[in-house]
Short mmCIF file of C-alpha atoms and ligand atoms in Angstrom, two decimals:
data_model
loop_
_atom_site.label_atom_id
_atom_site.label_comp_id
_atom_site.label_asym_id
_atom_site.label_seq_id
_atom_site.Cartn_x
_atom_site.Cartn_y
_atom_site.Cartn_z
CA MET T 1 4.63 33.92 -52.28
CA ARG T 2 0.82 34.28 -53.03
CA LEU T 3 -0.77 33.57 -56.36
CA VAL T 4 -3.92 35.28 -57.09
CA THR T 5 -6.18 33.87 -59.87
CA LEU T 6 -8.33 36.16 -61.55
CA THR T 7 -11.09 34.52 -63.86
CA GLU T 8 -10.89 36.78 -66.68
CA ASP T 9 -8.48 39.20 -68.60
CA ASP T 10 -10.87 42.05 -67.27
CA ASP T 11 -11.81 41.00 -63.94
CA PHE T 12 -11.87 44.40 -62.28
CA ASP T 13 -13.97 42.86 -59.46
CA GLY T 14 -11.86 40.11 -58.91
CA TRP T 15 -9.09 42.14 -58.79
CA ARG T 16 -10.74 44.63 -56.50
CA ASP T 17 -11.59 42.02 -54.16
CA ALA T 18 -7.99 40.45 -53.92
CA ALA T 19 -6.27 43.71 -53.65
CA ARG T 20 -8.81 45.17 -50.87
CA GLU T 21 -8.18 42.03 -48.79
CA MET T 22 -4.46 41.68 -49.33
CA VAL T 23 -4.12 45.52 -48.50
CA ALA T 24 -5.76 44.92 -45.19
CA ALA T 25 -3.73 42.34 -44.32
CA ALA T 26 -0.42 44.49 -45.63
CA VAL T 27 0.63 41.86 -47.92
CA PRO T 28 3.56 43.50 -49.80
CA PRO T 29 3.34 43.77 -53.41
CA SER T 30 6.24 41.95 -53.80
CA ASP T 31 4.88 38.92 -52.22
CA VAL T 32 2.09 38.38 -54.76
CA VAL T 33 1.83 36.88 -58.59
CA TRP T 34 -1.25 37.79 -60.27
CA GLN T 35 -2.45 35.52 -63.14
CA VAL T 36 -5.57 34.86 -65.20
CA GLY T 37 -7.01 31.66 -65.65
CA GLU T 38 -8.70 28.96 -63.75
CA GLY T 39 -5.49 27.73 -61.78
CA PRO T 40 -3.56 24.49 -62.61
CA GLY T 41 -3.15 23.39 -66.05
CA ASP T 42 -0.57 25.87 -67.67
CA LEU T 43 3.14 25.80 -67.15
CA PHE T 44 2.79 29.00 -64.90
CA ALA T 45 -0.05 27.85 -62.96
CA GLY T 46 -0.38 24.31 -61.00
CA ASN T 47 -0.23 25.68 -57.42
CA ASP T 48 -3.55 25.51 -55.92
CA SER T 49 -2.41 25.70 -52.29
CA ASP T 50 -1.77 29.41 -52.40
CA ASP T 51 -3.88 31.12 -54.78
CA THR T 52 -6.38 32.59 -52.32
CA PRO T 53 -5.95 35.68 -51.35
CA ALA T 54 -4.94 36.76 -47.87
CA ALA T 55 -8.08 36.65 -45.01
CA PRO T 56 -9.89 39.83 -44.83
CA ALA T 57 -8.17 42.16 -42.04
CA ALA T 58 -10.36 42.62 -38.85
CA SER T 59 -10.83 46.50 -39.69
CA GLY T 60 -9.67 48.22 -42.99
CA GLY T 61 -10.88 51.87 -42.01
CA PHE T 62 -8.96 52.54 -45.69
CA SER T 63 -10.95 54.19 -48.31
CA VAL T 64 -9.64 55.01 -51.58
CA PRO T 65 -10.23 58.19 -53.83
CA ARG T 66 -12.60 57.73 -56.39
CA ALA T 67 -10.14 58.88 -58.83
CA PHE T 68 -8.28 55.76 -58.15
CA LEU T 69 -11.08 53.56 -59.13
CA ASP T 70 -11.73 55.47 -62.19
CA LEU T 71 -8.02 54.59 -62.95
CA ALA T 72 -8.02 51.22 -61.86
CA ARG T 73 -11.25 50.25 -64.04
CA SER T 74 -9.67 51.27 -67.27
CA VAL T 75 -6.14 49.90 -66.56
CA VAL T 76 -7.46 46.33 -65.61
CA LEU T 77 -8.63 46.43 -69.27
CA HIS T 78 -4.93 46.76 -70.63
CA SER T 79 -2.95 43.76 -72.12
CA ASP T 80 0.28 44.51 -70.18
CA PRO T 81 0.68 41.62 -67.82
CA THR T 82 1.98 43.91 -64.82
CA ARG T 83 -1.19 45.72 -64.57
CA PHE T 84 -2.72 43.90 -61.87
CA SER T 85 0.65 44.38 -59.62
CA LEU T 86 1.42 48.02 -60.76
CA LEU T 87 -2.19 48.67 -59.33
CA TYR T 88 -2.16 46.86 -56.29
CA THR T 89 1.63 48.64 -55.75
CA LEU T 90 0.00 51.94 -56.36
CA LEU T 91 -2.89 51.06 -53.69
CA THR T 92 -0.57 50.16 -50.83
CA ARG T 93 1.25 53.35 -51.41
CA LEU T 94 -2.09 55.14 -51.22
CA ARG T 95 -2.45 53.89 -47.64
CA THR T 96 0.43 56.04 -46.72
CA GLU T 97 0.27 58.78 -49.09
CA PRO T 98 -3.30 59.76 -49.35
CA LYS T 99 -2.77 62.42 -51.55
CA LEU T 100 -0.67 60.27 -54.07
CA MET T 101 -3.45 60.33 -56.98
CA GLU T 102 -3.13 64.44 -57.15
CA ASP T 103 0.85 64.06 -57.71
CA ARG T 104 0.95 63.33 -61.58
CA ALA T 105 4.61 63.80 -61.66
CA ASP T 106 4.92 60.44 -59.53
CA PRO T 107 6.66 57.71 -62.11
CA LEU T 108 4.05 55.01 -61.03
CA LEU T 109 1.11 57.19 -61.54
CA ARG T 110 2.31 58.45 -64.75
CA ARG T 111 2.95 54.98 -66.14
CA LEU T 112 -0.87 53.85 -65.17
CA ASP T 113 -1.99 57.12 -66.61
CA LEU T 114 -0.16 55.96 -69.91
CA LEU T 115 -1.97 52.71 -69.74
CA ALA T 116 -5.54 54.15 -69.20
CA LYS T 117 -4.44 56.32 -72.04
CA ASP T 118 -3.79 53.47 -74.39
CA VAL T 119 -7.31 51.73 -73.47
CA ARG T 120 -9.04 54.69 -74.21
CA ARG T 121 -7.27 55.12 -77.52
CA ASP T 122 -8.57 51.51 -78.25
CA ILE T 123 -11.73 51.95 -77.07
CA HIS T 124 -12.38 54.76 -79.37
CA LYS T 125 -10.81 52.89 -82.36
CA MET T 126 -13.37 50.07 -81.73
CA ARG T 127 -16.16 52.79 -81.82
CA ALA T 128 -14.76 54.61 -85.03
CA PHE T 129 -13.33 51.67 -86.98
CA LEU T 130 -15.70 48.64 -86.46
CA ARG T 131 -17.67 47.95 -89.72
CA PHE T 132 -20.50 45.93 -89.68
CA ARG T 133 -21.57 43.99 -92.83
CA GLU T 134 -25.28 42.89 -93.06
CA LEU T 135 -26.34 39.10 -93.07
CA ASP T 136 -29.55 37.16 -93.80
CA GLU T 137 -30.16 35.19 -90.90
CA GLY T 138 -33.36 33.53 -91.62
CA GLY T 139 -35.30 36.62 -93.36
CA THR T 140 -34.09 38.70 -90.58
CA PRO T 141 -31.05 40.74 -90.66
CA ARG T 142 -28.00 40.39 -88.55
CA PHE T 143 -25.10 42.86 -88.32
CA VAL T 144 -21.68 41.15 -87.87
CA ALA T 145 -18.53 42.90 -87.48
CA TRP T 146 -14.68 41.63 -87.06
CA PHE T 147 -12.61 43.67 -84.65
CA GLU T 148 -8.95 43.09 -83.29
CA PRO T 149 -8.49 44.74 -80.17
CA ASP T 150 -5.20 45.74 -78.52
CA HIS T 151 -6.54 45.42 -75.00
CA HIS T 152 -9.59 43.59 -73.33
CA ILE T 153 -12.16 46.15 -74.26
CA VAL T 154 -14.74 44.18 -75.86
CA ARG T 155 -17.03 43.70 -73.02
CA ALA T 156 -16.50 47.13 -71.47
CA ASN T 157 -17.05 48.65 -74.70
CA ALA T 158 -20.53 46.70 -75.32
CA GLY T 159 -22.66 49.22 -73.80
CA PHE T 160 -21.56 51.64 -76.79
CA PHE T 161 -22.92 49.27 -79.40
CA ILE T 162 -26.22 48.62 -77.56
CA ASP T 163 -27.11 52.10 -77.04
CA ARG T 164 -26.15 53.00 -80.82
CA PHE T 165 -27.46 50.18 -82.56
CA ALA T 166 -30.37 49.06 -79.82
CA SER T 167 -32.79 47.79 -82.53
CA MET T 168 -30.26 45.96 -84.45
CA ARG T 169 -29.68 42.32 -84.24
CA TRP T 170 -25.39 42.18 -84.24
CA SER T 171 -22.67 40.31 -83.66
CA ILE T 172 -18.86 41.51 -82.90
CA LEU T 173 -16.21 38.97 -83.24
CA THR T 174 -12.75 39.40 -81.77
CA PRO T 175 -10.15 36.96 -81.63
CA ALA T 176 -10.60 36.40 -77.82
CA ILE T 177 -14.75 36.61 -77.62
CA SER T 178 -17.62 37.38 -79.35
CA ILE T 179 -20.56 39.18 -78.34
CA HIS T 180 -24.04 38.99 -79.79
CA TRP T 181 -27.14 41.42 -79.01
CA ASP T 182 -30.67 40.14 -80.21
CA GLY T 183 -32.35 43.37 -79.46
CA LYS T 184 -33.15 42.71 -75.73
CA LYS T 185 -29.99 41.04 -74.22
CA LEU T 186 -26.50 40.55 -74.89
CA GLU T 187 -24.80 37.40 -74.90
CA GLN T 188 -20.95 36.35 -75.01
CA GLY T 189 -19.60 33.65 -76.72
CA PRO T 190 -15.88 32.22 -77.52
CA GLY T 191 -13.29 33.93 -79.79
CA ALA T 192 -13.40 33.97 -83.45
CA ALA T 193 -11.58 33.80 -86.63
CA LYS T 194 -11.64 36.55 -89.09
CA SER T 195 -13.08 33.90 -91.69
CA ASP T 196 -15.97 33.38 -89.30
CA ALA T 197 -17.44 37.25 -90.24
CA PRO T 198 -18.80 37.94 -93.95
CA GLY T 199 -16.73 39.54 -96.32
CA GLY T 200 -17.34 42.78 -98.29
CA ASP T 201 -20.46 43.67 -99.85
CA PRO T 202 -21.90 45.81 -102.67
CA ILE T 203 -22.34 48.94 -100.64
CA GLU T 204 -18.59 48.95 -99.98
CA ASP T 205 -17.72 49.39 -103.64
CA VAL T 206 -19.19 52.87 -103.35
CA TRP T 207 -16.73 53.42 -100.49
CA LYS T 208 -13.81 52.03 -102.33
CA THR T 209 -14.92 54.61 -105.63
CA TYR T 210 -15.16 57.42 -103.19
CA TYR T 211 -11.92 56.64 -101.33
CA ALA T 212 -9.71 55.94 -104.71
CA SER T 213 -10.95 59.53 -105.77
CA ILE T 214 -10.04 61.41 -102.68
CA PHE T 215 -6.44 59.26 -102.13
CA ASN T 216 -3.50 61.41 -103.03
CA PRO T 217 -0.17 59.31 -102.60
CA ALA T 218 1.88 62.19 -103.13
CA ARG T 219 0.59 63.45 -99.49
CA VAL T 220 0.74 59.89 -97.95
CA LYS T 221 2.24 59.95 -94.48
CA VAL T 222 2.48 56.30 -93.54
CA GLY T 223 3.71 57.10 -90.00
CA ALA T 224 0.70 59.44 -89.23
CA MET T 225 -1.82 57.00 -90.89
CA LEU T 226 -0.49 54.41 -89.05
CA LYS T 227 -0.81 56.20 -85.69
CA GLU T 228 -4.45 57.41 -86.20
CA MET T 229 -5.82 53.99 -88.49
CA PRO T 230 -3.15 51.25 -87.29
CA ARG T 231 -2.33 48.90 -90.36
CA LYS T 232 -4.35 45.75 -88.84
CA TYR T 233 -7.66 47.81 -88.82
CA TRP T 234 -6.99 48.73 -92.55
CA LYS T 235 -7.84 45.04 -93.73
CA ASN T 236 -11.39 45.30 -91.90
CA MET T 237 -12.22 48.76 -93.69
CA PRO T 238 -13.12 48.36 -97.41
CA GLU T 239 -12.11 51.87 -98.38
CA THR T 240 -8.32 50.78 -97.06
CA ALA T 241 -8.27 47.83 -99.37
CA LEU T 242 -6.66 50.22 -101.90
CA VAL T 243 -4.05 51.76 -99.52
CA PRO T 244 -1.25 49.03 -99.49
CA GLY T 245 -0.87 49.22 -103.27
CA LEU T 246 -0.78 53.23 -102.65
CA ILE T 247 2.22 52.93 -100.52
CA ALA T 248 3.91 50.02 -101.76
CA GLY T 249 6.97 52.34 -102.76
CA ALA T 250 7.36 53.42 -99.53
CA GLN T 251 7.57 49.64 -98.02
CA ALA T 252 10.25 48.92 -101.07
CA ARG T 253 12.46 51.82 -99.44
CA GLU T 254 12.07 50.26 -96.20
CA SER T 255 13.08 46.76 -97.11
CA GLY T 256 15.88 48.22 -98.55
CA MET T 257 17.19 49.64 -95.72
CA ILE T 258 16.70 46.73 -93.86
CA THR T 259 19.33 44.86 -96.45
CA THR T 260 21.54 47.85 -95.96
CA ALA T 261 21.53 47.26 -92.05
CA ARG T 262 22.19 43.51 -92.18
CA GLU T 263 25.22 44.26 -94.39
CA ALA T 264 26.13 46.80 -91.88
CA VAL T 265 26.27 44.05 -89.13
CA GLY T 266 30.01 45.04 -87.95
CA GLY T 267 29.13 48.67 -87.89
CA ASN T 268 25.43 49.18 -86.53
CA ILE T 269 24.67 46.36 -84.29
CA GLU T 270 21.03 48.14 -82.98
CA LEU T 271 20.08 48.29 -86.61
CA ALA T 272 21.07 44.69 -87.44
CA TRP T 273 19.48 43.53 -84.40
CA GLU T 274 16.12 45.30 -85.62
CA ALA T 275 16.77 43.49 -88.81
CA LEU T 276 16.83 40.50 -87.34
CA ARG T 277 13.75 40.92 -85.09
CA ASP T 278 11.86 41.94 -87.87
CA GLU T 279 12.80 39.22 -90.23
CA ALA T 280 11.92 36.57 -87.22
CA ALA T 281 8.42 38.54 -87.11
CA GLY T 282 7.76 36.45 -90.52
CA CYS T 283 9.51 33.21 -89.32
CA THR T 284 8.15 29.93 -90.43
CA ARG T 285 10.86 27.76 -90.08
CA CYS T 286 8.61 25.19 -87.90
CA PRO T 287 4.87 24.95 -87.58
CA LEU T 288 4.45 26.79 -84.21
CA TYR T 289 3.98 30.12 -85.92
CA LYS T 290 0.49 29.08 -87.29
CA ASP T 291 -1.60 29.15 -83.76
CA ALA T 292 0.45 31.58 -82.08
CA THR T 293 -0.24 35.22 -81.88
CA GLN T 294 3.17 36.52 -82.53
CA THR T 295 6.92 36.10 -82.52
CA VAL T 296 8.23 37.30 -79.57
CA PHE T 297 11.77 38.08 -79.76
CA GLY T 298 14.20 38.90 -77.30
CA GLU T 299 14.90 42.29 -75.69
CA GLY T 300 17.35 44.30 -73.74
CA PRO T 301 20.38 46.31 -74.68
CA VAL T 302 22.44 44.93 -77.44
CA ASP T 303 25.55 45.35 -75.85
CA ALA T 304 24.31 43.76 -72.42
CA ARG T 305 26.94 41.59 -70.70
CA LEU T 306 24.49 39.15 -69.33
CA MET T 307 22.00 36.96 -71.27
CA PHE T 308 19.02 35.14 -69.63
CA VAL T 309 17.45 32.52 -72.14
CA GLY T 310 13.98 30.88 -71.27
CA GLU T 311 12.28 28.39 -72.89
CA GLN T 312 9.47 29.59 -74.92
CA PRO T 313 6.68 32.48 -74.57
CA GLY T 314 3.80 31.86 -72.48
CA ASP T 315 0.12 33.13 -72.98
CA GLN T 316 0.73 36.32 -71.65
CA GLU T 317 4.06 37.12 -73.65
CA ASP T 318 2.32 35.69 -76.81
CA LEU T 319 -0.47 38.33 -76.24
CA ALA T 320 2.17 41.10 -75.23
CA GLY T 321 4.85 40.13 -77.82
CA LYS T 322 7.75 40.61 -74.70
CA PRO T 323 9.48 37.57 -72.97
CA PHE T 324 8.89 37.27 -69.50
CA VAL T 325 6.04 39.08 -68.77
CA GLY T 326 3.34 36.83 -67.14
CA PRO T 327 3.75 34.98 -63.65
CA ALA T 328 7.38 33.29 -64.43
CA GLY T 329 8.23 36.86 -65.74
CA GLN T 330 7.04 38.33 -61.99
CA VAL T 331 9.24 35.72 -60.25
CA PHE T 332 12.09 36.33 -62.95
CA ASP T 333 12.21 39.70 -62.17
CA ARG T 334 12.07 39.78 -58.38
CA ALA T 335 14.56 36.80 -58.34
CA ILE T 336 16.90 39.01 -60.51
CA ALA T 337 16.20 41.99 -58.53
CA GLU T 338 17.24 39.89 -55.42
CA ALA T 339 20.21 39.09 -57.14
CA GLY T 340 21.38 42.71 -57.85
CA ILE T 341 20.62 42.40 -61.46
CA ASP T 342 19.05 45.39 -63.37
CA ARG T 343 16.29 43.90 -65.83
CA ALA T 344 17.28 47.21 -68.01
CA ARG T 345 20.95 46.22 -68.34
CA VAL T 346 20.40 42.43 -69.20
CA TYR T 347 19.19 40.63 -72.83
CA VAL T 348 16.06 38.36 -72.06
CA THR T 349 15.02 36.23 -74.70
CA ASN T 350 13.64 32.69 -75.66
CA ALA T 351 15.21 29.47 -77.08
CA VAL T 352 11.93 29.05 -78.93
CA LYS T 353 9.93 32.40 -79.96
CA HIS T 354 6.51 31.07 -80.49
CA PHE T 355 4.23 29.99 -77.95
CA LYS T 356 3.47 26.14 -78.00
CA PHE T 357 -0.06 25.26 -76.78
CA GLU T 358 -3.11 23.12 -76.53
CA GLN T 359 -6.45 24.96 -76.86
CA ARG T 360 -8.70 23.29 -74.06
CA GLY T 361 -12.06 25.32 -74.19
CA LYS T 362 -11.30 28.92 -73.53
CA ARG T 363 -7.63 28.51 -71.96
CA ARG T 364 -4.61 27.71 -74.01
CA ILE T 365 -2.43 25.22 -72.13
CA HIS T 366 1.22 25.32 -72.47
CA SER T 367 2.89 22.45 -73.90
CA LYS T 368 6.49 21.92 -74.14
CA PRO T 369 8.46 22.55 -77.56
CA GLY T 370 10.12 19.25 -79.00
CA ALA T 371 13.78 18.77 -80.17
CA GLY T 372 12.50 19.71 -83.74
CA GLU T 373 11.15 23.07 -82.81
CA ILE T 374 14.23 24.04 -80.65
CA GLU T 375 16.55 22.66 -83.26
CA ALA T 376 14.52 25.28 -86.07
CA CYS T 377 14.61 28.03 -83.24
CA ARG T 378 18.45 27.97 -82.74
CA TRP T 379 18.76 30.03 -85.88
CA TRP T 380 17.47 32.79 -84.11
CA ILE T 381 18.66 32.46 -80.86
CA ASP T 382 22.59 31.84 -82.26
CA GLN T 383 22.09 34.98 -84.15
CA GLU T 384 20.94 36.96 -81.39
CA ARG T 385 23.93 35.73 -79.00
CA MET T 386 26.26 36.71 -81.81
CA LEU T 387 25.18 40.35 -82.08
CA VAL T 388 24.81 40.88 -78.51
CA LYS T 389 28.14 38.78 -77.52
CA PRO T 390 27.28 38.20 -73.74
CA GLN T 391 30.23 37.32 -71.63
CA VAL T 392 27.55 35.11 -69.49
CA THR T 393 24.49 33.40 -70.79
CA VAL T 394 21.95 31.87 -68.16
CA ALA T 395 19.71 29.02 -69.21
CA LEU T 396 16.34 29.11 -67.37
CA GLY T 397 15.60 25.28 -67.39
CA ALA T 398 16.58 22.36 -69.38
CA THR T 399 14.90 23.60 -73.01
CA ALA T 400 17.26 26.57 -72.71
CA ALA T 401 20.11 24.65 -71.75
CA ARG T 402 19.64 22.18 -74.60
CA SER T 403 19.41 24.66 -77.01
CA LEU T 404 22.64 26.54 -75.75
CA LEU T 405 24.69 23.28 -75.16
CA GLY T 406 23.05 21.17 -78.28
CA ARG T 407 22.50 18.40 -76.07
CA VAL T 408 20.12 17.18 -73.20
CA VAL T 409 21.00 18.50 -69.97
CA THR T 410 20.07 17.49 -66.32
CA ILE T 411 19.74 20.77 -64.45
CA GLY T 412 20.49 19.14 -60.83
CA ARG T 413 23.92 17.83 -62.53
CA GLU T 414 25.22 20.87 -64.03
CA ARG T 415 23.64 23.87 -62.34
CA GLY T 416 26.01 26.30 -60.42
CA ARG T 417 29.30 26.34 -62.34
CA ALA T 418 30.56 27.78 -65.42
CA ILE T 419 30.06 25.89 -68.71
CA GLU T 420 31.99 26.91 -71.69
CA LEU T 421 29.68 27.37 -74.87
CA PRO T 422 30.72 25.06 -77.62
CA ASP T 423 30.47 27.87 -80.30
CA GLY T 424 32.98 29.65 -78.58
CA GLY T 425 30.40 32.39 -77.28
CA GLY T 426 31.54 33.06 -73.58
CA GLU T 427 30.23 30.90 -70.67
CA ALA T 428 26.62 29.58 -69.66
CA TRP T 429 24.96 29.13 -66.54
CA ILE T 430 22.37 26.92 -65.84
CA THR T 431 19.50 27.25 -63.39
CA VAL T 432 15.69 26.26 -62.79
CA HIS T 433 12.99 27.74 -64.89
CA PRO T 434 11.15 30.44 -62.75
CA SER T 435 7.71 28.39 -63.45
CA PHE T 436 9.45 25.30 -61.76
CA LEU T 437 9.18 27.58 -58.62
CA LEU T 438 5.34 28.27 -59.26
CA ARG T 439 4.68 24.67 -59.85
CA LEU T 440 5.94 23.74 -56.21
CA PRO T 441 3.15 22.92 -54.32
CA ASP T 442 4.59 23.10 -50.73
CA GLU T 443 5.47 26.76 -49.78
CA ALA T 444 8.56 25.84 -47.44
CA ALA T 445 10.11 24.20 -50.66
CA ARG T 446 9.04 27.00 -52.68
CA ALA T 447 10.91 29.42 -50.45
CA GLN T 448 14.24 27.07 -50.42
CA GLU T 449 14.35 26.66 -53.92
CA TYR T 450 13.49 30.34 -54.65
CA ALA T 451 16.69 31.29 -52.51
CA ARG T 452 18.62 28.62 -54.44
CA PHE T 453 17.63 30.00 -57.82
CA VAL T 454 18.43 33.48 -56.47
CA GLU T 455 21.89 32.17 -55.52
CA ASP T 456 22.30 30.96 -58.81
CA LEU T 457 21.66 34.10 -60.41
CA ARG T 458 24.03 36.26 -58.20
CA MET T 459 26.64 33.74 -59.04
CA ALA T 460 26.21 33.89 -62.56
CA ALA T 461 25.88 37.91 -62.74
CA GLY T 462 29.06 38.10 -60.40
CA ARG T 463 31.08 36.17 -63.24
CA VAL T 464 29.99 39.06 -65.49
CA SER T 465 32.18 41.37 -63.33
CA ALA T 466 34.75 39.11 -62.80
CA ALA T 467 35.30 38.40 -66.66
N1 LIG J 1 8.57 31.32 -69.64
C1 LIG J 1 9.29 31.50 -70.60
O1 LIG J 1 10.33 30.25 -70.94
N2 LIG J 1 9.78 32.74 -71.49
C2 LIG J 1 8.90 33.48 -71.23
O2 LIG J 1 8.93 34.44 -72.05
C3 LIG J 1 7.76 33.31 -70.41
C4 LIG J 1 7.58 32.44 -69.46
#
């Protein structure tokens, strides 16, 4: 298994260099784990002995079509953590299928096209909805804007703002980075908070009056509005400060539906699960919600017979809002596939639903959840288990095992056998967490532990068909 560490989320050059070398050395996509960061330090890294790409092959003789490079340049900016690996898979296929870029029906190419489309849309939103506010900086004006992109588009989009506002001094603040133009050069700074950007100014009152006069609540189509102008942009645009009040009626109807859905648990599990997920999105049961980006709820079919429980979302999961999509998720996906398990048919969740981390400079370093956080979050996992009712629940690592069994668990002692869940919720199987494998410094030990992990998963899955 190779661990490739890119320096930035939009590190196209790093991806291209690593991919070029590995494709020349015929490294299969399934052997590569991609991550962004600076190597060891978080739960999912820590393996510096294997984070360099393969040595370049003697001769490549393999040139890729321009369409591929254009696609890759866009896709790399997406926030989907699988983007590097999907692109590498496409690259390896191009070697033997040189006309692949013309086959728009190919599922992988279609998926990558959709990612590129998301990125283009986000770039367009930034250009259309970003609003500068004027600040007086020692007698000279500086225009400052706050923006929350969905993808890693800020650096790639800087040229547009430089061209358009070349003679102004401006700053664009976003949660991940800030960029500053002084009329001659562009500088980059750390991410910011919305409170760092100035609020409204008198010019905005004009807009508000104008907007209120043209807004017709009877015509409001929330779905269409959200599509064109997602809710998160509303708060940064003066005219839209009025919108929430105007559509409050629609929202009240929505919460009524959720209550009804919750009452109908016996009848419509899917709806009850959605209500539970929506409720978890606003969870404040422990302080972890304050620093995390969002609640990362479980996902998978609500009638899954096999459930996997991890520890807590990592950095990538926190950003994507989905469990097991970062480096540990890549190991997990590969291992379950080898164990004959289809991810689309299992339910995957975490014991703790918010990312707990320590900020060190630009990096967010994973910290282990404490007993209080695990306990607070049992509320959610217990309800997920009640709805899904899996026959077998696999605990990935000690935190998950502790959450499920309500006691401290030593993995080495309890793995590899069925354990009755104390609340009568079927049987539990305990195995290691995939990030444990990523942390092993020695390749041989890693291969051995990985094989054991796959075997545990295979045994657990075997219990489902036997039950
Ligand atoms: N590790 C976990 O335990 N869960 C995730 O979702 C990702 C990494």
